[in-house]
Amino acid sequence: MTTEVLRVEGMSCGHCVKSIQQALADIGVNGDVDLAGKKVKVEYDSSKQTLKAIKEAIEEQGYDIA
């Protein structure tokens, strides 16, 4: 398993947390969203998923990866 911490801009509420968690779950990635720290810690199998796809899933929800 690979673990990365992404800085995510634009999160402001619990709905933001849930939408990011759901987007990650939809592509088979575990995500721990830290609203106050504006970070998302993701854990994924790099043989099944790419960091690029993870970033795109978050960006598709309307958030920016710093």
PDB file of C-alpha atoms in Angstrom:
ATOM      1  CA  MET A   1       0.000   0.000   0.000  1.00  0.00           C
ATOM      2  CA  THR A   2       1.084   3.525  -0.801  1.00  0.00           C
ATOM      3  CA  THR A   3       0.255   6.503   1.418  1.00  0.00           C
ATOM      4  CA  GLU A   4       0.258  10.118   0.274  1.00  0.00           C
ATOM      5  CA  VAL A   5      -0.877  13.358   1.911  1.00  0.00           C
ATOM      6  CA  LEU A   6      -2.461  15.877  -0.455  1.00  0.00           C
ATOM      7  CA  ARG A   7      -3.120  19.517   0.330  1.00  0.00           C
ATOM      8  CA  VAL A   8      -6.653  20.328  -0.826  1.00  0.00           C
ATOM      9  CA  GLU A   9      -7.944  23.864  -1.257  1.00  0.00           C
ATOM     10  CA  GLY A  10     -11.624  24.806  -1.185  1.00  0.00           C
ATOM     11  CA  MET A  11     -12.908  22.574   1.629  1.00  0.00           C
ATOM     12  CA  SER A  12     -15.079  24.426   4.108  1.00  0.00           C
ATOM     13  CA  CYS A  13     -17.637  22.081   5.695  1.00  0.00           C
ATOM     14  CA  GLY A  14     -18.730  18.559   6.502  1.00  0.00           C
ATOM     15  CA  HIS A  15     -20.324  18.192   3.080  1.00  0.00           C
ATOM     16  CA  CYS A  16     -16.905  18.797   1.519  1.00  0.00           C
ATOM     17  CA  VAL A  17     -15.431  16.010   3.625  1.00  0.00           C
ATOM     18  CA  LYS A  18     -18.190  13.579   2.644  1.00  0.00           C
ATOM     19  CA  SER A  19     -18.004  14.384  -1.065  1.00  0.00           C
ATOM     20  CA  ILE A  20     -14.242  13.790  -1.137  1.00  0.00           C
ATOM     21  CA  GLN A  21     -14.522  10.584   0.880  1.00  0.00           C
ATOM     22  CA  GLN A  22     -17.238   9.287  -1.453  1.00  0.00           C
ATOM     23  CA  ALA A  23     -15.290  10.200  -4.590  1.00  0.00           C
ATOM     24  CA  LEU A  24     -12.272   8.318  -3.262  1.00  0.00           C
ATOM     25  CA  ALA A  25     -14.356   5.324  -2.181  1.00  0.00           C
ATOM     26  CA  ASP A  26     -15.874   5.186  -5.667  1.00  0.00           C
ATOM     27  CA  ILE A  27     -12.418   4.530  -7.123  1.00  0.00           C
ATOM     28  CA  GLY A  28     -11.365   2.123  -4.361  1.00  0.00           C
ATOM     29  CA  VAL A  29      -9.153   4.445  -2.338  1.00  0.00           C
ATOM     30  CA  ASN A  30      -9.193   4.972   1.422  1.00  0.00           C
ATOM     31  CA  GLY A  31      -9.147   8.648   2.329  1.00  0.00           C
ATOM     32  CA  ASP A  32      -8.828  10.420   5.673  1.00  0.00           C
ATOM     33  CA  VAL A  33      -9.956  14.022   5.212  1.00  0.00           C
ATOM     34  CA  ASP A  34      -8.643  16.674   7.630  1.00  0.00           C
ATOM     35  CA  LEU A  35     -10.920  19.681   7.123  1.00  0.00           C
ATOM     36  CA  ALA A  36      -9.065  21.991   9.524  1.00  0.00           C
ATOM     37  CA  GLY A  37      -5.661  21.113   8.079  1.00  0.00           C
ATOM     38  CA  LYS A  38      -6.970  21.171   4.501  1.00  0.00           C
ATOM     39  CA  LYS A  39      -5.320  17.793   3.865  1.00  0.00           C
ATOM     40  CA  VAL A  40      -6.375  14.404   2.602  1.00  0.00           C
ATOM     41  CA  LYS A  41      -4.342  11.343   3.511  1.00  0.00           C
ATOM     42  CA  VAL A  42      -4.912   8.632   0.928  1.00  0.00           C
ATOM     43  CA  GLU A  43      -3.943   4.980   1.092  1.00  0.00           C
ATOM     44  CA  TYR A  44      -4.075   2.990  -2.103  1.00  0.00           C
ATOM     45  CA  ASP A  45      -2.691   0.006  -3.971  1.00  0.00           C
ATOM     46  CA  SER A  46      -0.394   1.509  -6.600  1.00  0.00           C
ATOM     47  CA  SER A  47      -0.810  -1.577  -8.795  1.00  0.00           C
ATOM     48  CA  LYS A  48      -4.533  -0.777  -9.084  1.00  0.00           C
ATOM     49  CA  GLN A  49      -4.708   3.007  -8.815  1.00  0.00           C
ATOM     50  CA  THR A  50      -2.578   6.032  -9.717  1.00  0.00           C
ATOM     51  CA  LEU A  51      -1.996   9.236  -7.820  1.00  0.00           C
ATOM     52  CA  LYS A  52      -3.126  11.107 -10.925  1.00  0.00           C
ATOM     53  CA  ALA A  53      -6.517   9.352 -10.859  1.00  0.00           C
ATOM     54  CA  ILE A  54      -6.889  10.140  -7.154  1.00  0.00           C
ATOM     55  CA  LYS A  55      -6.159  13.818  -7.740  1.00  0.00           C
ATOM     56  CA  GLU A  56      -8.612  13.887 -10.647  1.00  0.00           C
ATOM     57  CA  ALA A  57     -11.358  12.326  -8.491  1.00  0.00           C
ATOM     58  CA  ILE A  58     -10.897  15.081  -5.911  1.00  0.00           C
ATOM     59  CA  GLU A  59     -10.702  17.836  -8.523  1.00  0.00           C
ATOM     60  CA  GLU A  60     -13.891  16.563 -10.180  1.00  0.00           C
ATOM     61  CA  GLN A  61     -15.662  17.375  -6.905  1.00  0.00           C
ATOM     62  CA  GLY A  62     -14.631  21.017  -7.313  1.00  0.00           C
ATOM     63  CA  TYR A  63     -11.540  21.150  -5.104  1.00  0.00           C
ATOM     64  CA  ASP A  64      -7.988  22.131  -5.987  1.00  0.00           C
ATOM     65  CA  ILE A  65      -4.900  20.089  -5.173  1.00  0.00           C
ATOM     66  CA  ALA A  66      -2.119  22.414  -4.012  1.00  0.00           C
TER      67      ALA A  66
END
